[in-house]
XYZ file of C-alpha atoms in Angstrom:
530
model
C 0.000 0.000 0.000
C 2.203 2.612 -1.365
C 0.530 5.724 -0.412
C 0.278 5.232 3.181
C 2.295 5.960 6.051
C 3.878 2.817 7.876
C 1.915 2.959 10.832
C -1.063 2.815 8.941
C 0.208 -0.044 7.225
C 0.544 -1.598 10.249
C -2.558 -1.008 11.923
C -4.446 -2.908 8.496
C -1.876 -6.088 8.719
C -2.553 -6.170 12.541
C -6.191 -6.731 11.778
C -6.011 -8.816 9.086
C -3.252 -11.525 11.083
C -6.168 -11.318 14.100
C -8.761 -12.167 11.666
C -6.528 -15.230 10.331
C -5.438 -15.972 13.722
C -9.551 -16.527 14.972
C -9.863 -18.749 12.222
C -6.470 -20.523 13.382
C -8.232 -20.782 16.729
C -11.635 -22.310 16.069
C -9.913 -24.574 13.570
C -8.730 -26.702 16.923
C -12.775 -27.283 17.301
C -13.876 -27.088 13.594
C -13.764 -30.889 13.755
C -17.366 -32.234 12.926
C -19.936 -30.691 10.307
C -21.792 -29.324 13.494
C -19.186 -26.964 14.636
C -18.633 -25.919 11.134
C -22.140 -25.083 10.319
C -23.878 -24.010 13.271
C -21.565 -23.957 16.090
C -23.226 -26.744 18.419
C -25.432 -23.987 19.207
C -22.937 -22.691 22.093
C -23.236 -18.762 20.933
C -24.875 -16.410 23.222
C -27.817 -14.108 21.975
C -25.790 -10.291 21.966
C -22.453 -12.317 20.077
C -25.564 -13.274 17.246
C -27.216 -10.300 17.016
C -24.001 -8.332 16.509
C -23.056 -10.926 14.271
C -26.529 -10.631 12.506
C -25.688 -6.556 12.577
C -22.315 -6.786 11.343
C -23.448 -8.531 8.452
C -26.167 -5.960 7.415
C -23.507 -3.344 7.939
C -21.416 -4.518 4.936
C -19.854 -2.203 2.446
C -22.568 -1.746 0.344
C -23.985 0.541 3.480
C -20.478 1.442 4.505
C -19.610 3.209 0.206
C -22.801 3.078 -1.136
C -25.175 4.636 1.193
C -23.306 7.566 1.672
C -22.665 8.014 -2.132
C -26.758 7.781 -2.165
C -27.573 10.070 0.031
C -24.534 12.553 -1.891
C -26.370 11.800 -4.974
C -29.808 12.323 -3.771
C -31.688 12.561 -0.696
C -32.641 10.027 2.362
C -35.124 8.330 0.763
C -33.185 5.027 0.968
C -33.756 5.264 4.848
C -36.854 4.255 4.270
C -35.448 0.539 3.712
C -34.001 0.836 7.613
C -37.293 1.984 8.857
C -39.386 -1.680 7.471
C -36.959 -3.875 9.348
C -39.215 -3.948 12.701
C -42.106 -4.685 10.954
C -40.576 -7.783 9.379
C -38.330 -8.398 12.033
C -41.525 -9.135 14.172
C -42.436 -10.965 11.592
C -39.957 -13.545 11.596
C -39.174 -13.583 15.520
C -42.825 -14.300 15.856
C -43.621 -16.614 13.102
C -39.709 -17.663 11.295
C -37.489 -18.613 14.222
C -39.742 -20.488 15.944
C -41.137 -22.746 12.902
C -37.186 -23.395 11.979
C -36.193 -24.194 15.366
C -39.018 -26.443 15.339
C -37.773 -28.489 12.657
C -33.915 -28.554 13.436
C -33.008 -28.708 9.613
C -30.321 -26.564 8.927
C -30.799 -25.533 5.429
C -33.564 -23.086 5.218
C -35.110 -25.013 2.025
C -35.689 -28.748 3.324
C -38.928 -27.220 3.938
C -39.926 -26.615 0.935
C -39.238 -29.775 -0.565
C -41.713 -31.563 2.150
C -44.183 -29.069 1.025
C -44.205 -29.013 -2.271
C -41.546 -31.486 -3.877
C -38.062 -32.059 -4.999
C -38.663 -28.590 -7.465
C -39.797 -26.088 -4.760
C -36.546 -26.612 -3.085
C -34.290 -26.464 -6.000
C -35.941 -23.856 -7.689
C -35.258 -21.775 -3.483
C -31.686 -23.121 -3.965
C -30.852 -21.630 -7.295
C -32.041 -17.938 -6.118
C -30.269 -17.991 -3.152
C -26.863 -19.098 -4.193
C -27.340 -16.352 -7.314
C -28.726 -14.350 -4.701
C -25.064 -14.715 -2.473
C -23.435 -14.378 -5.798
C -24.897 -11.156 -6.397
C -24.312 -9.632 -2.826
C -20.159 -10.838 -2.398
C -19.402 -9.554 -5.940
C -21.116 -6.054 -5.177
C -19.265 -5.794 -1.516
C -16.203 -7.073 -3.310
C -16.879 -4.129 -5.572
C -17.342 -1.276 -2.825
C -14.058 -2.755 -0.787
C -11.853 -2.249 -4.294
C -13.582 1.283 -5.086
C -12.478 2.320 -1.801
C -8.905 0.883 -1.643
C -8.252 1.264 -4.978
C -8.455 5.528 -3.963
C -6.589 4.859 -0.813
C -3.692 2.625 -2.194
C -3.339 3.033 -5.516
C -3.503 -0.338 -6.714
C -5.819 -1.573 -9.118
C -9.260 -3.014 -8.046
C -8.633 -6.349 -9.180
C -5.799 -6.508 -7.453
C -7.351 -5.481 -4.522
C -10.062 -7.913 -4.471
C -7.988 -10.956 -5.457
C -6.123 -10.659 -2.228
C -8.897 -9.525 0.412
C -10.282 -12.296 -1.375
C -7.631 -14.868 -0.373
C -7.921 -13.683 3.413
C -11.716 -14.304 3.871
C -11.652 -17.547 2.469
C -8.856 -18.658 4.588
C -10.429 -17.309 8.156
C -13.692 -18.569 6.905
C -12.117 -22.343 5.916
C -10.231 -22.823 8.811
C -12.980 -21.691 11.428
C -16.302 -22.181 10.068
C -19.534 -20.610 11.291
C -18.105 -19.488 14.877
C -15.265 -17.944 13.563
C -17.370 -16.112 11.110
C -19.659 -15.204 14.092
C -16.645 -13.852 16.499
C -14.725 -11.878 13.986
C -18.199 -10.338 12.701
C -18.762 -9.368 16.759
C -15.224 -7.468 16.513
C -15.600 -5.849 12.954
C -19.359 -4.438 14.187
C -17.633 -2.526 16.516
C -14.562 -1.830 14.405
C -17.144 -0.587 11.646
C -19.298 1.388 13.894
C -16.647 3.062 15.499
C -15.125 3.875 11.888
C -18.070 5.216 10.560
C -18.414 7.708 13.797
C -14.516 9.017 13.113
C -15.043 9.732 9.614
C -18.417 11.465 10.815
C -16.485 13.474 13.088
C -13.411 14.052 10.595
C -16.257 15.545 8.059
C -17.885 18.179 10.217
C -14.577 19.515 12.042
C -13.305 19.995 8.502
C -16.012 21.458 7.433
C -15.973 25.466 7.763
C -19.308 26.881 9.513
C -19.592 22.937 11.015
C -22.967 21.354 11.484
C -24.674 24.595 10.554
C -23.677 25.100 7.643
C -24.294 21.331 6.876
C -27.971 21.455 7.718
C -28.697 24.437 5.723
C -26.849 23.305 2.646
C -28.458 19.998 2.950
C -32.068 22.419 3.500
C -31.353 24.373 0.589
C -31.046 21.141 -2.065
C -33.330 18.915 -0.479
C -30.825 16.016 0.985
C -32.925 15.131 3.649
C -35.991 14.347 2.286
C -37.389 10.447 2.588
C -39.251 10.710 -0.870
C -42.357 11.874 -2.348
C -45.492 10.329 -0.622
C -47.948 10.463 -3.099
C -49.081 6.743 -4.326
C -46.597 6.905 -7.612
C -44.640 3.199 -7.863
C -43.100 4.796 -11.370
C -40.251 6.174 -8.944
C -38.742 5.625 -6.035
C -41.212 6.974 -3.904
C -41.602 6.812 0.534
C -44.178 3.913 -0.241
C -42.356 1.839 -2.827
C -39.105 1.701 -0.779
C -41.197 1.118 2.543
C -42.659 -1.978 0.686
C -39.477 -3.393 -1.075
C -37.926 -3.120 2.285
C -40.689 -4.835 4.090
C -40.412 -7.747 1.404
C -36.522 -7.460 1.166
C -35.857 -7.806 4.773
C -38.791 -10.190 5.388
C -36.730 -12.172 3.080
C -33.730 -11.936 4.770
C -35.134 -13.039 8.409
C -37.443 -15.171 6.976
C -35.983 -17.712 3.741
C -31.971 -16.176 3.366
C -29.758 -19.175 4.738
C -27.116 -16.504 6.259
C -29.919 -16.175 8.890
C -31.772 -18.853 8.999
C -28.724 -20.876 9.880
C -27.919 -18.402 12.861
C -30.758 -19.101 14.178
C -29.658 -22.879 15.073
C -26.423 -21.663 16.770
C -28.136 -20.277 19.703
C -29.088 -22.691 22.791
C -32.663 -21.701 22.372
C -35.344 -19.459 19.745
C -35.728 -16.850 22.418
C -32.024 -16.807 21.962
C -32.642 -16.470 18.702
C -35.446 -13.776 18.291
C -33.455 -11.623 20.962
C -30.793 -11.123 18.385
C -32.853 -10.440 15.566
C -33.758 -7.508 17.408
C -30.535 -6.738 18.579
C -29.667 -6.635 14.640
C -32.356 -4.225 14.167
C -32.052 -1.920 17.206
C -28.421 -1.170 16.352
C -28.475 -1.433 12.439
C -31.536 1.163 12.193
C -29.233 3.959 13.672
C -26.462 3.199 12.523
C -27.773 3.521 8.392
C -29.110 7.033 9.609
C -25.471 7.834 10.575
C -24.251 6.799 7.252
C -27.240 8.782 5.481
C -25.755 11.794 7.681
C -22.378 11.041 6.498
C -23.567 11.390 2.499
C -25.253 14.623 3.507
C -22.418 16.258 5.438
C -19.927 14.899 2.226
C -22.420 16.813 0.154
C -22.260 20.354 1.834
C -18.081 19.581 2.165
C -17.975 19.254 -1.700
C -20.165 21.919 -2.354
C -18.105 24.405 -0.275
C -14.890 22.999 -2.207
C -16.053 22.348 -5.611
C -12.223 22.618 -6.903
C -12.334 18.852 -5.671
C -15.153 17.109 -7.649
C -13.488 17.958 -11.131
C -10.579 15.262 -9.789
C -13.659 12.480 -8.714
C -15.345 13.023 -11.961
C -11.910 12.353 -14.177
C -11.827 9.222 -12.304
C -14.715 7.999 -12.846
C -14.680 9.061 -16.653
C -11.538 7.093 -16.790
C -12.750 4.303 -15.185
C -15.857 4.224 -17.645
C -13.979 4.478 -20.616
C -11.564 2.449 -22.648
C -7.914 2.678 -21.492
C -7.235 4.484 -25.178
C -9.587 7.054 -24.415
C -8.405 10.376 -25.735
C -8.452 13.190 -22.900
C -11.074 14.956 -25.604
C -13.320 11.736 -24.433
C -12.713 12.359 -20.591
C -13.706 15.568 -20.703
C -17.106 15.225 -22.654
C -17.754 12.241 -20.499
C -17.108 14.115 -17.285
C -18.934 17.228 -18.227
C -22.212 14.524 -18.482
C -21.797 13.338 -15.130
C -24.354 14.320 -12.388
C -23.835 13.658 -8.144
C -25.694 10.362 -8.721
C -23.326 9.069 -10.947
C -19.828 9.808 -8.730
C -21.126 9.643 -5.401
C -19.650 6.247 -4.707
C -16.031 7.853 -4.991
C -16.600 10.680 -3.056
C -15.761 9.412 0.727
C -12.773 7.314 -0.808
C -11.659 11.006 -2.094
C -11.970 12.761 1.040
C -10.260 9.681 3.216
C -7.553 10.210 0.838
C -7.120 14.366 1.240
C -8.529 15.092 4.502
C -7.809 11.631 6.860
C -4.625 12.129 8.634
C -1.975 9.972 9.366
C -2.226 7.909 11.632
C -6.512 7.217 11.508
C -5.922 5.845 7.748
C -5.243 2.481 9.035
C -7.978 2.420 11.373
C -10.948 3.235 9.005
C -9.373 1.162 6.269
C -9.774 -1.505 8.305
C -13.367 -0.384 9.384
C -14.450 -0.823 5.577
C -11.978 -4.289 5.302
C -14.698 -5.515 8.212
C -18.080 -3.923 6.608
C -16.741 -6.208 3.929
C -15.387 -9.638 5.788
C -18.391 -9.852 7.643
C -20.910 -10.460 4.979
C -18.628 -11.999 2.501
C -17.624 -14.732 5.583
C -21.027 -15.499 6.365
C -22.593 -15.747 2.619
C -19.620 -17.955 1.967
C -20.584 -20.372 4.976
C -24.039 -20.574 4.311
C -23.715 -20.865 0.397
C -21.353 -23.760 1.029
C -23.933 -25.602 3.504
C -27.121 -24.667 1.222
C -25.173 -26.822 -1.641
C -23.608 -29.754 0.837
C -27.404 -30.239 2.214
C -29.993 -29.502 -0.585
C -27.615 -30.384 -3.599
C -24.843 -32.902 -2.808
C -26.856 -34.582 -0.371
C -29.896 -34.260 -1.776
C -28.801 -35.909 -5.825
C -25.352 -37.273 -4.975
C -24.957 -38.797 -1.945
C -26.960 -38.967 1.077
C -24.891 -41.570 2.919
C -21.504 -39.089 3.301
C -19.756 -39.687 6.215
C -19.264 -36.855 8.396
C -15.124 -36.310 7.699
C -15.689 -36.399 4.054
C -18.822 -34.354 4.434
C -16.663 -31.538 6.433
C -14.117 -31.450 3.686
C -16.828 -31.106 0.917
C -17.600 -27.931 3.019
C -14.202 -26.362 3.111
C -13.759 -27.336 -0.579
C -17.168 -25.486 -1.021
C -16.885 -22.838 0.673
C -13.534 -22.034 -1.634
C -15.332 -22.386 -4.882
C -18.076 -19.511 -3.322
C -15.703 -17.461 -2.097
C -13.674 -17.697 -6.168
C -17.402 -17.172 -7.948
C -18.155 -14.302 -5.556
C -14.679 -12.889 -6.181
C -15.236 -13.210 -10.206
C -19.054 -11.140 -9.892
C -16.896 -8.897 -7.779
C -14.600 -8.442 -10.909
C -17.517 -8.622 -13.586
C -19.422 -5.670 -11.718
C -16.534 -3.159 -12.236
C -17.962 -0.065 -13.626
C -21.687 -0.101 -12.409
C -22.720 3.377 -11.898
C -24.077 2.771 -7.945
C -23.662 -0.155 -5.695
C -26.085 -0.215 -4.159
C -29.041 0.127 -7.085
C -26.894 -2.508 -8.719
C -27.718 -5.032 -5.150
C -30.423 -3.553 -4.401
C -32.182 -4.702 -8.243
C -30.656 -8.067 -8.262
C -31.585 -8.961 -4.649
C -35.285 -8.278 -5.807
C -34.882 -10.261 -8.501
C -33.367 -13.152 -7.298
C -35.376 -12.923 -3.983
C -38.570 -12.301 -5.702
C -39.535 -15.979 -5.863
C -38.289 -17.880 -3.053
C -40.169 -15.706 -0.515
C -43.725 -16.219 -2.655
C -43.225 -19.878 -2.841
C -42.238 -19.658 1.046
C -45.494 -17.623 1.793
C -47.490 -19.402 0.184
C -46.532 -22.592 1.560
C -46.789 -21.782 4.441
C -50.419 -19.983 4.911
C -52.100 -21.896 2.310
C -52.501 -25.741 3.845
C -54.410 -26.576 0.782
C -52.076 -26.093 -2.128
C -50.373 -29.017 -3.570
C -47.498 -28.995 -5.551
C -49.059 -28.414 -8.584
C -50.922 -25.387 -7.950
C -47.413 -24.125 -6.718
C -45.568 -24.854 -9.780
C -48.257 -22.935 -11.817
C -48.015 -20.056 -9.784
C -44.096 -20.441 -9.281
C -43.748 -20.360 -13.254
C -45.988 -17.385 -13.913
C -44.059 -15.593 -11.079
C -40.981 -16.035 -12.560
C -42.629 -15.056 -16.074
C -43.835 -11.490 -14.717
C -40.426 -10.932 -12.540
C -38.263 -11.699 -16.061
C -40.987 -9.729 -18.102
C -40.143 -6.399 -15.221
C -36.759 -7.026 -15.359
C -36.078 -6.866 -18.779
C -39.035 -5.310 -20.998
C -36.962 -1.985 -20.434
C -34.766 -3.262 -22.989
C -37.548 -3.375 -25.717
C -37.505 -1.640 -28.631
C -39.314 1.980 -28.911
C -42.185 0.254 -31.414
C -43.102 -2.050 -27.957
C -42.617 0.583 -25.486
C -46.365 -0.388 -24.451
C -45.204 -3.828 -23.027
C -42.607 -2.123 -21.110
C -42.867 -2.530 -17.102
C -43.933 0.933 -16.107
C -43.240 0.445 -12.242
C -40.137 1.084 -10.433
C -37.237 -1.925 -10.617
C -37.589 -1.837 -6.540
C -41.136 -3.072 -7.193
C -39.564 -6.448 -8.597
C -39.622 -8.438 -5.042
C -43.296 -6.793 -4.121
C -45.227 -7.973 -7.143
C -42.837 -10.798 -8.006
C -43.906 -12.263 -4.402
C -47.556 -11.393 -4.390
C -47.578 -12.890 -8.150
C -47.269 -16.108 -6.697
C -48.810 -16.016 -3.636
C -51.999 -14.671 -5.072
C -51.647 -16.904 -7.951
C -51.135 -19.745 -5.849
C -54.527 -18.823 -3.709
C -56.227 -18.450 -6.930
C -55.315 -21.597 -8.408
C -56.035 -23.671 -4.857
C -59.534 -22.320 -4.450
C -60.444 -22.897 -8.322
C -59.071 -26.555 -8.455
C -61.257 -26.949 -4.989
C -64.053 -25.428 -6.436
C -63.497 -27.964 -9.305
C -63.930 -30.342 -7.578
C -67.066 -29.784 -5.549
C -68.786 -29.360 -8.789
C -67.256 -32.733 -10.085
C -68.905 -34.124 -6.546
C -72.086 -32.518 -6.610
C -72.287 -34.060 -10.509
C -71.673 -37.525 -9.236
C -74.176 -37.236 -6.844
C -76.714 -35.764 -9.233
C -76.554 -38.808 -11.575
C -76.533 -41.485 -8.936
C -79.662 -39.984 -8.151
């Protein structure tokens, strides 16, 4: 790291060898799939719930809600303030049921439900769903190291990449949980120094922030008028409710948490730990973007360096400088705000505190990474290996199918990470494939579980039109002008809300039909044997 001081450089290797060595130290019990996968259920509530925080708190809120609060307004906070609506949710209804049944994947389920399909079809969206989430956090970790260091973002990602999947290897799902207790503090306290570094370097101080941030409208949560053409109050309220209902509710990297506690009151007490501390902590960020705002727009001299970078970045490396400048002159706040704390860290961040938050965003990253890593690897051990291969593996073979696992994830989420270079946010980019990907599983889930009376066929039907209305709003943008009728006129976060109700309603639909059906066919029969 060639730009920073040697004390720096020493604080970020000191947390990286204490991230190795936990993994070094729960490898001496990492000796059974058990340990590896759920701990023997020896963690304590508050380690979980941090851990369950520390994962929310990855680098996509750590780079890219700040750059979306630079480039717009607050309205993303809306997404924070759904999670204790569907956190009671799943502590009241979730935890419980999955205690209940002591399977570890959160998809066995859905095979006794509906059949061998149901479960695969959960499978497939979650492990593209994981896919989707490392490659955009390895994407915010390079975009911010990349400005810090100088080296280039695949570079950077290849070896943070090597670290994680070592610690994660070597110490399995209790290593992943104490390391992501350390980095949620690391991260928190991180995000509260650069905070702090912002405002004392900005001249009038908070002030002068609030009534820059009045003037242009930073603070504002979105229009509420019923419009689901934008990103309105009410349609990131609802893909939040469905997003995070999601995540408590049918994602593996919490479901499986949930069997590492000694009991589900263990269990629900962390979920709203999680939310408690990660609903503050997103404002803070959201401040953060604001206060980065009224800095840049007292020094303006500094954007025209953040928008070359991202020009270059855009463009070919034989771009003329004639090409750079058109490009950069086309650039709005929305479309550099991702840079734009890497830029200050860089200028304003003395020596001496580099280290420190460099190692704040290193853990916003590890955390989630770690855990999506350990839960992809048992999701494909237990509903794919075991499930079509072989369901008679003993347990020391089965353990090294997990660390072999767990490798290939972390390599796949490493080569998204590299694919996504160049997306013009972060956080749109997760926050459009999550709803995509997450769309079905949580309607199938639903619907399973209110509707006793639907069979697997009337699930099937109403999983494949789903999926046919969540590829038709996905893609119909790219139709040609001529068919610009057909195109999906809501907003892309409204993917996950009508994907899931799609096939939830569907599913109803279908049910009470068939039964309907039926009754007629009865009443018939009767008829004639009279």
């Amino acid at each position: 790291m060639k730009n920073l001081p040697l004390f720096d450089l020493a604080v970020i290797a000191a947390y990286l060898v204490a991230m190795v060595l936990v993994g070094v130290y729960f490898s001496r019990k990492n000796k059974n799939t058990d340990q590896f996968t759920k701990a023997s259920g020896q963690i304590p509530g508050w380690a979980l719930g941090m851990s369950i925080y520390a994962t929310f708190l990855s680098s996509n809120t750590f780079l890219g809600v700040p750059g979306k609060a630079f480039g717009g307004n607050w309205n993303s906070f809306v997404f924070s303030l759904s999670m204790p609506l569907a956190a009671y949710m799943a502590s009241r209804f979730f935890v419980p049921f999955y205690r209940q049944t002591g399977e570890i994947s959160a998809y066995t389920h859905l095979e006794h439900r509906f059949g061998p399909w149901a479960r695969t079809y959960a499978v497939a969206c979650f492990l593209l769903t994981q896919l989707a989430r490392m490659g955009s956090i390895f994407l915010g970790i390079a975009i911010s190291l990349q400005a810090l260091t100088g080296y280039s973002m695949q570079m950077i990602m290849v070896v943070m990449g090597v670290c994680i999947i070592i610690y994660t290897v070597m110490g399995g799902m209790e290593a992943v949980i104490w390391t992501e207790v350390v980095q949620a503090v690391i991260k928190t306290f991180g995000a509260l120094l650069i905070l702090y570094l912002i405002v004392n370097s900005m001249p009038g101080g908070v002030s002068k922030i609030v009534d820059i941030g009045v003037a242009h409208d930073k603070f504002s949560l979105g229009s509420y008028a019923p419009d689901f053409t934008q990103s309105s109050f009410w349609v990131v309220l609802l893909y939040g409710f469905f997003i995070n209902l999601n995540n408590f509710g049918m994602d593996q990297n919490y479901i499986q948490r949930y069997h590492t506690t000694s009991s589900a009151k263990e269990a629900s007490k962390s979920l709203w730990l999680c939310v408690w501390l990660y609903v503050p902590a997103s404002l803070m960020f959201f401040v953060i973007g604001s206060c980065l705002f009224a800095y840049y727009q007292v020094h303006p001299e500094f954007i025209e360096a953040i928008k070359q970078k991202v020009a270059m970045d855009r463009l070919p490396a034989t771009a003329s400088a004639a090409e750079v400048s058109r490009l950069m002159a086309t650039l709005q706040p929305a479309d550099y705000g991702d840079k734009v704390m890497p830029h200050f860290m860089v200028t304003k961040v003395p020596a001496g505190l580099m280290g420190l938050i460099i190692s704040a965003i290193l853990s916003a990253a590890m955390s989630t990474i770690s855990s999506g890593m350990n839960a992809s690897a048992t999701v494909f051990t237990e509903d794919i290996y075991k499930r079509y291969i072989n369901a008679d593996i003993s347990d020391k073979k089965l353990l090294r199918l997990l660390h072999l696992t767990t490798v290939v994830v972390g390599l796949l989420g490493l080569g998204t990470g590299l694919a996504m270079i160049g997306v013009k946010s972060i956080l749109d980019t997760w926050w459009t494939l999550s709803g995509i990907f997450a769309a079905g599983m949580l309607g199938l889930f639903l619907l399973g579980l209110i509707s006793r009376r639907t069979n697997s066929h009337e699930a099937l039907t109403a999983t494949c039109i789903g999926v046919l209305v969540i590829v038709w709003m996905t893609f119909s943008s790219n139709l040609p002008d001529q068919f610009s009728y057909l195109r999906n006129p809501l907003h892309s976060n409204m993917i996950i809300v009508v994907g899931t109700l799609t096939i939830f309603l569907v599913g109803l639909l279908v049910t009470k039909s068939k039964g309907r059906s039926s009754e007629q066919i009865r009443k018939e029969v009767i008829v004639s044997n009279e």
